[in-house]
Coordinates of C-alpha atoms and ligand atoms in Angstrom, one line a residue:
X184 CA -13.2 3.6 23.0
X185 CA -10.7 3.9 25.8
X186 CA -7.2 3.0 24.7
X187 CA -5.1 0.6 26.8
X188 CA -1.5 1.3 26.3
X189 CA 1.2 -1.2 26.4
X190 CA 5.0 -1.0 25.8
X191 CA 5.3 -3.2 22.7
X192 CA 8.8 -2.3 22.0
X193 CA 10.1 -5.7 23.0
X194 CA 8.1 -7.3 20.1
X195 CA 9.8 -5.6 17.2
X196 CA 12.2 -7.5 15.0
X197 CA 15.6 -7.3 16.3
X198 CA 16.9 -6.2 13.0
X199 CA 15.2 -3.0 13.2
X200 CA 17.4 0.0 14.3
X201 CA 15.5 1.5 17.1
X202 CA 15.7 5.2 17.2
X203 CA 13.4 5.5 20.1
X204 CA 11.5 3.0 22.3
X205 CA 8.8 5.2 23.9
X206 CA 7.5 6.2 21.4
X207 CA 8.5 3.4 19.3
X208 CA 10.4 4.6 16.1
X209 CA 12.7 2.4 14.1
X210 CA 13.7 1.4 10.7
X211 CA 15.6 -1.5 8.7
X212 CA 19.3 -1.5 7.6
X213 CA 19.2 -0.2 3.9
X214 CA 20.8 -3.4 2.4
X215 CA 17.7 -5.3 4.0
X216 CA 15.3 -2.8 3.0
X217 CA 16.5 -3.0 -0.7
X218 CA 16.4 -6.9 -0.8
X219 CA 12.6 -7.0 -1.5
X220 CA 10.4 -4.8 -3.5
X221 CA 7.5 -5.4 -1.0
X222 CA 8.7 -4.8 2.5
X223 CA 8.1 -7.8 5.0
X224 CA 5.9 -6.4 8.0
X225 CA 8.5 -7.1 10.5
X226 CA 11.1 -4.8 8.6
X227 CA 8.6 -2.1 8.0
X228 CA 9.6 1.0 9.6
X229 CA 7.7 2.3 12.7
X230 CA 6.8 5.9 13.6
X231 CA 4.8 6.5 16.7
X232 CA 4.4 9.7 18.4
X233 CA 2.8 8.2 21.6
X234 CA 2.3 4.7 23.5
X235 CA 0.8 2.0 21.1
X236 CA -2.9 1.8 21.9
X237 CA -4.4 -1.8 22.2
X238 CA -7.8 -1.5 20.3
X239 CA -10.5 -4.1 21.4
X240 CA -11.9 -5.2 18.0
X241 CA -15.3 -5.9 19.5
X242 CA -15.7 -2.5 20.8
X243 CA -14.1 -0.7 17.8
X244 CA -16.2 2.1 16.2
X245 CA -15.1 4.3 13.3
X246 CA -17.2 7.6 13.4
X247 CA -17.9 9.6 10.2
X248 CA -19.0 13.1 10.8
X249 CA -18.8 16.9 10.0
X250 CA -20.1 18.2 6.7
X251 CA -21.9 14.9 5.6
X252 CA -25.4 14.1 4.9
X253 CA -25.7 10.9 6.9
X254 CA -23.2 10.8 10.0
X255 CA -22.2 7.2 10.4
X256 CA -20.8 4.8 13.1
X257 CA -19.3 1.7 11.8
X258 CA -18.3 -1.4 13.6
X259 CA -15.3 -3.4 12.1
X260 CA -17.8 -6.0 10.9
X261 CA -20.1 -3.1 9.3
X262 CA -17.0 -1.6 7.7
X263 CA -15.9 -4.8 6.1
X264 CA -19.5 -6.0 5.1
X265 CA -21.0 -2.8 3.7
X266 CA -17.9 -2.0 1.4
X267 CA -16.1 -3.9 -1.4
X268 CA -12.5 -4.9 -0.7
X269 CA -9.8 -3.3 -2.6
X270 CA -5.8 -3.5 -2.2
X271 CA -3.0 -1.2 -3.2
X272 CA 0.6 -1.8 -3.0
X273 CA 1.9 1.6 -1.7
X274 CA 5.0 3.0 -0.3
X275 CA 4.6 5.2 3.0
X276 CA 7.5 7.5 3.8
X277 CA 7.9 9.6 6.8
X278 CA 8.7 13.5 6.3
X279 CA 11.7 13.0 8.6
X280 CA 13.4 10.2 6.4
X281 CA 17.0 11.1 5.7
X282 CA 17.0 13.7 8.6
X283 CA 20.4 12.7 10.0
X284 CA 22.3 14.0 6.8
X285 CA 20.9 17.4 7.8
X286 CA 23.2 17.5 10.9
X287 CA 26.1 18.1 8.5
X288 CA 24.6 21.5 7.9
X289 CA 23.2 22.1 11.5
X290 CA 21.6 20.1 14.2
X291 CA 17.8 19.5 14.1
X292 CA 17.4 19.2 18.1
X293 CA 14.9 16.9 19.6
X294 CA 14.0 15.1 16.3
X295 CA 14.2 11.5 15.3
X296 CA 17.6 11.0 13.6
X297 CA 16.3 8.9 10.6
X298 CA 18.9 7.6 8.1
X299 CA 17.1 6.8 4.9
X300 CA 15.2 4.0 6.7
X301 CA 11.9 5.8 7.3
X302 CA 10.2 4.1 4.2
X303 CA 8.5 0.8 3.3
X304 CA 6.4 -0.5 0.8
X305 CA 3.6 -2.8 1.5
X306 CA 0.5 -4.2 -0.2
X307 CA -2.4 -2.9 1.9
X308 CA -5.8 -4.4 1.8
X309 CA -9.3 -2.6 3.1
X310 CA -12.1 -0.4 1.8
X311 CA -11.7 2.7 -0.2
X312 CA -12.1 5.7 1.8
X313 CA -14.1 7.3 -1.0
X314 CA -16.6 4.5 -0.8
X315 CA -17.3 5.1 3.0
X316 CA -17.5 9.0 2.3
X317 CA -19.9 8.3 -0.5
X318 CA -22.1 6.2 2.1
X319 CA -22.0 9.4 4.4
X320 CA -22.8 11.9 1.4
X321 CA -20.0 14.5 1.5
X322 CA -21.4 18.2 1.4
X323 CA -19.9 20.4 -1.4
X324 CA -18.7 22.7 1.3
X325 CA -16.3 20.0 2.6
X326 CA -12.9 20.7 0.9
X327 CA -10.8 18.5 3.4
X328 CA -11.1 15.3 5.2
X329 CA -9.6 14.8 8.5
X330 CA -8.6 11.7 10.4
X331 CA -8.1 11.0 14.2
X332 CA -6.3 8.3 15.8
X333 CA -7.1 6.7 19.1
X334 CA -3.5 7.2 20.5
X335 CA -2.9 10.0 22.9
X336 CA 0.4 12.0 22.5
X337 CA 1.7 14.5 25.0
X338 CA 3.5 17.7 23.7
X339 CA 4.5 20.7 25.5
X340 CA 2.6 19.5 28.6
X341 CA -0.7 18.9 26.8
X342 CA -2.0 15.6 25.9
X343 CA -4.2 15.2 22.6
X344 CA -5.0 12.9 19.8
X345 CA -2.9 12.4 16.7
X346 CA -4.6 13.6 13.4
X347 CA -4.3 15.2 10.0
X348 CA -6.3 15.8 7.0
X349 CA -6.0 15.5 3.1
X350 CA -7.8 17.4 0.5
X351 CA -11.2 16.3 -0.7
X352 CA -10.1 15.3 -4.2
X353 CA -7.2 13.1 -2.8
X354 CA -9.6 11.5 -0.1
X355 CA -11.9 10.5 -3.0
X356 CA -9.1 8.9 -5.0
X357 CA -9.5 5.1 -5.4
X358 CA -6.1 4.6 -4.1
X359 CA -6.7 5.9 -0.5
X360 CA -7.9 3.2 1.7
X361 CA -8.9 2.6 5.0
X362 CA -6.6 -0.5 5.5
X363 CA -7.1 -3.5 7.9
X364 CA -4.5 -5.8 6.4
X365 CA -0.9 -5.3 5.4
X366 CA 0.8 -7.8 3.1
X367 CA -2.0 -10.2 3.6
X368 CA -1.9 -10.3 7.6
X369 CA -4.0 -8.1 9.9
X370 CA -2.3 -5.0 10.9
X371 CA -0.3 -5.3 13.8
X372 CA -0.7 -3.0 16.8
X373 CA 2.4 -1.0 16.1
X374 CA 1.0 -0.3 12.4
X375 CA -2.4 0.7 13.5
X376 CA -4.6 -2.3 14.3
X377 CA -7.3 -2.5 13.6
X378 CA -7.8 0.1 10.8
X379 CA -5.4 2.8 9.5
X380 CA -5.6 5.2 6.6
X381 CA -3.0 4.7 3.7
X382 CA -2.6 7.8 1.6
X383 CA -0.3 6.9 -1.1
X384 CA 1.9 10.1 -2.4
X385 CA 1.6 12.0 0.8
X386 CA 3.9 12.2 3.8
X387 CA 3.5 9.3 6.2
X388 CA 2.1 11.4 8.8
X389 CA -1.5 11.6 6.9
X390 CA -1.7 7.9 7.0
X391 CA -3.3 7.8 10.3
X392 CA -3.2 4.7 12.4
X393 CA -5.7 3.3 15.0
X394 CA -8.2 5.4 12.9
X395 CA -11.1 6.4 15.1
X396 CA -12.9 9.5 13.5
X397 CA -13.2 10.8 10.0
X398 CA -14.6 14.4 9.8
X399 CA -15.5 16.1 6.5
X400 CA -14.8 19.9 7.0
X401 CA -14.1 23.2 5.2
X402 CA -10.4 23.7 6.3
X403 CA -7.3 21.7 6.8
X404 CA -6.8 19.8 10.2
X405 CA -6.0 21.9 13.3
X406 CA -4.3 19.2 14.7
X407 CA -0.9 19.8 16.2
X408 CA 0.7 17.4 13.8
X409 CA -0.6 19.5 10.9
X410 CA -0.9 22.9 12.0
X411 CA 2.3 23.1 14.0
X412 CA 4.5 19.9 13.3
X413 CA 5.1 18.7 10.0
X414 CA 5.5 22.2 8.6
X415 CA 8.2 23.4 6.4
X416 CA 10.2 26.2 7.4
X417 CA 12.8 28.2 5.8
X418 CA 16.5 27.3 6.6
X419 CA 16.8 30.8 8.3
X420 CA 14.0 29.9 11.0
X421 CA 14.8 28.1 14.2
X422 CA 13.0 26.8 17.2
X423 CA 13.5 30.0 18.9
X424 CA 12.5 32.3 16.2
X425 CA 9.4 30.1 14.7
X426 CA 6.3 31.4 14.0
X427 CA 4.1 28.4 13.4
X428 CA 1.7 30.0 10.7
X429 CA 4.6 30.7 8.5
X430 CA 5.4 27.0 8.0
X431 CA 4.3 25.4 4.6
X432 CA 1.7 22.8 5.1
X433 CA 3.3 19.4 4.0
X434 CA 1.5 17.2 1.6
X435 CA 2.8 15.4 -1.5
X436 CA 6.1 13.7 -1.3
X437 CA 9.2 15.5 -3.1
X438 CA 11.0 13.3 -5.7
X439 CA 13.9 11.5 -3.9
X440 CA 16.3 8.9 -4.4
X441 CA 18.6 6.8 -2.0
X442 CA 21.8 4.5 -2.3
X443 CA 21.2 1.4 -0.3
X444 CA 24.0 -0.9 -1.5
X445 CA 27.0 -0.4 -1.0
X446 CA 26.4 1.1 2.4
X447 CA 28.1 4.4 3.5
X448 CA 31.6 3.4 4.7
X449 CA 31.7 0.0 3.3
X450 CA 34.8 -1.6 2.1
X451 CA 34.6 -2.6 -1.5
X452 CA 37.3 -3.6 -3.9
X453 CA 38.1 -1.5 -6.6
X454 CA 36.4 -2.1 -10.1
X455 CA 32.9 -2.9 -11.3
X456 CA 30.3 -2.9 -8.6
X457 CA 26.7 -3.0 -8.6
X458 CA 24.9 -0.1 -6.8
X459 CA 21.3 -0.4 -6.0
X460 CA 18.7 1.9 -4.3
X461 CA 15.2 3.2 -4.2
X462 CA 13.5 6.2 -5.4
X463 CA 10.1 7.7 -4.8
X464 CA 7.9 10.4 -6.4
X465 CA 5.1 12.1 -4.8
X466 CA 1.5 12.9 -5.4
X467 CA 0.5 11.0 -8.4
X468 CA 3.8 11.6 -10.3
X469 CA 6.1 8.6 -11.1
X470 CA 10.0 8.1 -11.0
X471 CA 11.1 9.1 -14.4
X472 CA 14.9 8.8 -14.4
X473 CA 17.6 7.9 -12.1
X474 CA 21.1 9.1 -12.2
X475 CA 24.1 8.0 -10.3
X476 CA 27.7 9.3 -10.0
X477 CA 30.9 7.6 -8.9
X478 CA 32.8 10.7 -8.9
X479 CA 31.1 13.0 -6.4
X480 CA 28.7 14.5 -8.9
X481 CA 30.9 15.3 -11.9
X482 CA 29.8 12.8 -14.3
X483 CA 26.6 10.8 -14.3
X484 CA 25.2 7.7 -15.6
X485 CA 21.7 6.6 -16.1
X486 CA 20.5 3.7 -13.6
X487 CA 18.1 0.9 -14.7
X488 CA 14.7 1.2 -13.3
X489 CA 14.1 -2.6 -12.1
X490 CA 10.9 -2.7 -10.4
X491 CA 8.0 -0.2 -9.8
X492 CA 4.2 0.2 -9.4
X493 CA 1.8 3.0 -9.7
X494 CA 1.8 4.2 -6.0
X495 CA 5.1 2.2 -5.0
X496 CA 8.9 3.4 -4.9
X497 CA 11.1 2.3 -8.0
X498 CA 13.9 0.0 -7.4
X499 CA 17.0 0.9 -9.5
X500 CA 20.4 -0.6 -10.3
X501 CA 23.5 0.3 -12.0
X502 CA 27.1 -1.3 -12.4
X503 CA 29.8 1.3 -12.1
X504 CA 33.6 1.4 -11.8
X505 CA 34.8 2.4 -8.4
X506 CA 38.1 4.0 -7.8
X507 CA 39.7 4.8 -4.4
X508 CA 38.0 7.8 -2.9
X509 CA 34.7 7.0 -4.4
X510 CA 31.8 9.0 -3.3
X511 CA 28.7 7.8 -5.1
X512 CA 25.8 10.1 -5.6
X513 CA 22.3 9.7 -6.6
X514 CA 19.4 11.9 -8.1
X515 CA 16.1 11.4 -9.7
X516 CA 13.5 13.0 -11.8
X517 CA 9.8 12.5 -11.7
X518 CA 7.3 12.6 -14.7
X519 CA 6.5 16.4 -14.0
X520 CA 10.4 17.0 -14.7
X521 CA 11.0 18.0 -11.0
X522 CA 14.6 17.0 -9.6
X523 CA 16.4 16.7 -6.5
X524 CA 18.4 19.9 -5.3
X525 CA 21.9 19.4 -5.1
X526 CA 23.0 20.8 -1.7
X527 CA 21.8 19.9 1.9
X528 CA 22.0 23.7 2.8
X529 CA 19.1 24.6 0.5
X530 CA 16.7 22.0 2.1
X531 CA 17.8 22.3 5.6
X532 CA 14.9 23.2 8.0
X533 CA 14.9 23.0 11.8
X534 CA 12.4 20.3 12.1
X535 CA 14.3 18.4 9.5
X536 CA 11.6 17.5 7.1
X537 CA 11.4 16.4 3.3
X538 CA 15.2 15.9 2.9
X539 CA 15.6 15.3 -1.0
X540 CA 19.1 16.7 -1.5
X541 CA 21.1 14.5 -3.7
X542 CA 22.0 11.4 -1.8
X543 CA 25.8 10.8 -1.1
X544 CA 27.6 7.8 0.0
X545 CA 31.4 7.6 0.6
X546 CA 32.8 4.2 0.2
X547 CA 36.1 2.8 1.4
X548 CA 37.5 1.5 -2.1
X549 CA 40.7 -0.5 -2.1
Ligands
MTE982 N1 -2.5 7.6 15.2 C1 -1.4 7.8 14.6 N2 -1.1 7.7 13.3 C2 0.1 7.7 12.6 C3 1.1 8.2 13.6 C4 1.0 8.4 14.9 O1 2.0 8.5 15.7 N3 -0.3 8.1 15.4 N4 2.5 8.6 12.8 C5 2.3 9.0 11.5 C6 3.7 9.1 10.8 S1 4.6 10.4 11.1 C7 4.1 8.3 10.0 S2 5.4 8.5 9.1 C8 3.3 6.9 9.8 C9 4.1 5.7 10.1 O2 3.4 4.4 9.7 P1 4.2 3.2 10.3 O3 4.7 3.2 11.7 O4 3.1 2.1 10.1 O5 5.3 2.9 9.4 O6 2.2 6.7 10.4 C10 1.5 8.0 10.7 N5 0.1 7.7 11.3
MO983 MO1 6.3 10.6 9.8

């Protein structure tokens, strides 16, 4: 399968805020994102690391190898015919979501300046990874399942594929799909056509697009995007002092919440105001509570959770009295009683991952 690359940046919806064109990276304005519980395909954030590969569906082959009893090579038709179809409504979020707030502490040079727009919720259709792994027969010694994409990425003068792995137990979960459809339509080229992995509850980087290979193995992936990038370093580490092996391997998302409307800097009249946002829990946890403050975090009120699903974000809403000088703040708890840290300083890291500090929005209240 030789990838053919094409710049598809011109095809993206003009409402997306494009953070980078090559590779294509962009997300929607927050009020638009918060309008529909299921994000439309044209507003779903895009995070690529290299050129978009155009895969010929007739030539497509998915290889399943490694610590399996029966290695498999499946065409698109075989993948669809051999395994039952399932669908899961699930939220994907980039580990870099909310990175731009971290610049208030210190810059994160060379990283995509995501607002809170690196997230989307879609109904994914396809087959269960667990069913495909069962057909191949995963050996007992396989503790991790690794994925490789068709796309080629260049970093530090070297060109290699994008990849990552998840633990075996997660890979066998019914919620993990090899998806070929997104909200009822075939995956578009930028979102991974013809097949991508969807790993609900984990950082978006594990939901490998343009999937070419599945490899059962003893250890986690040694792909650059798991062994070096997408690792969490202490706030004291910088690009100059980094020892990559010290980074924590990212996996499940932390509990997070974001205010979407009103948007930061919006002019709003003093008095009653409806505040809306999203919250997301990681792993198999759910959002248990969202609180919002209209006075910078001194007093809090509990927001109403208006819409949610097992593997999706939770939409929340609250009506608050706004006075001049209002700073709105949001924080959430998950079902394991984890909550968000107050200060950006405690979560800052030089790669800018997993910012889940209290979300603050300053308004112009008149
Ligand atoms: N093959 C491949 N898969 C990939 C990526 C990539 O660059 N190449 N980016 C990852 C990252 S970091 C994220 S956040 C999600 C984004 O998926 P989306 O662009 O469909 O929103 O895809 C992941 N899968
Ligand atoms: Mo990401």
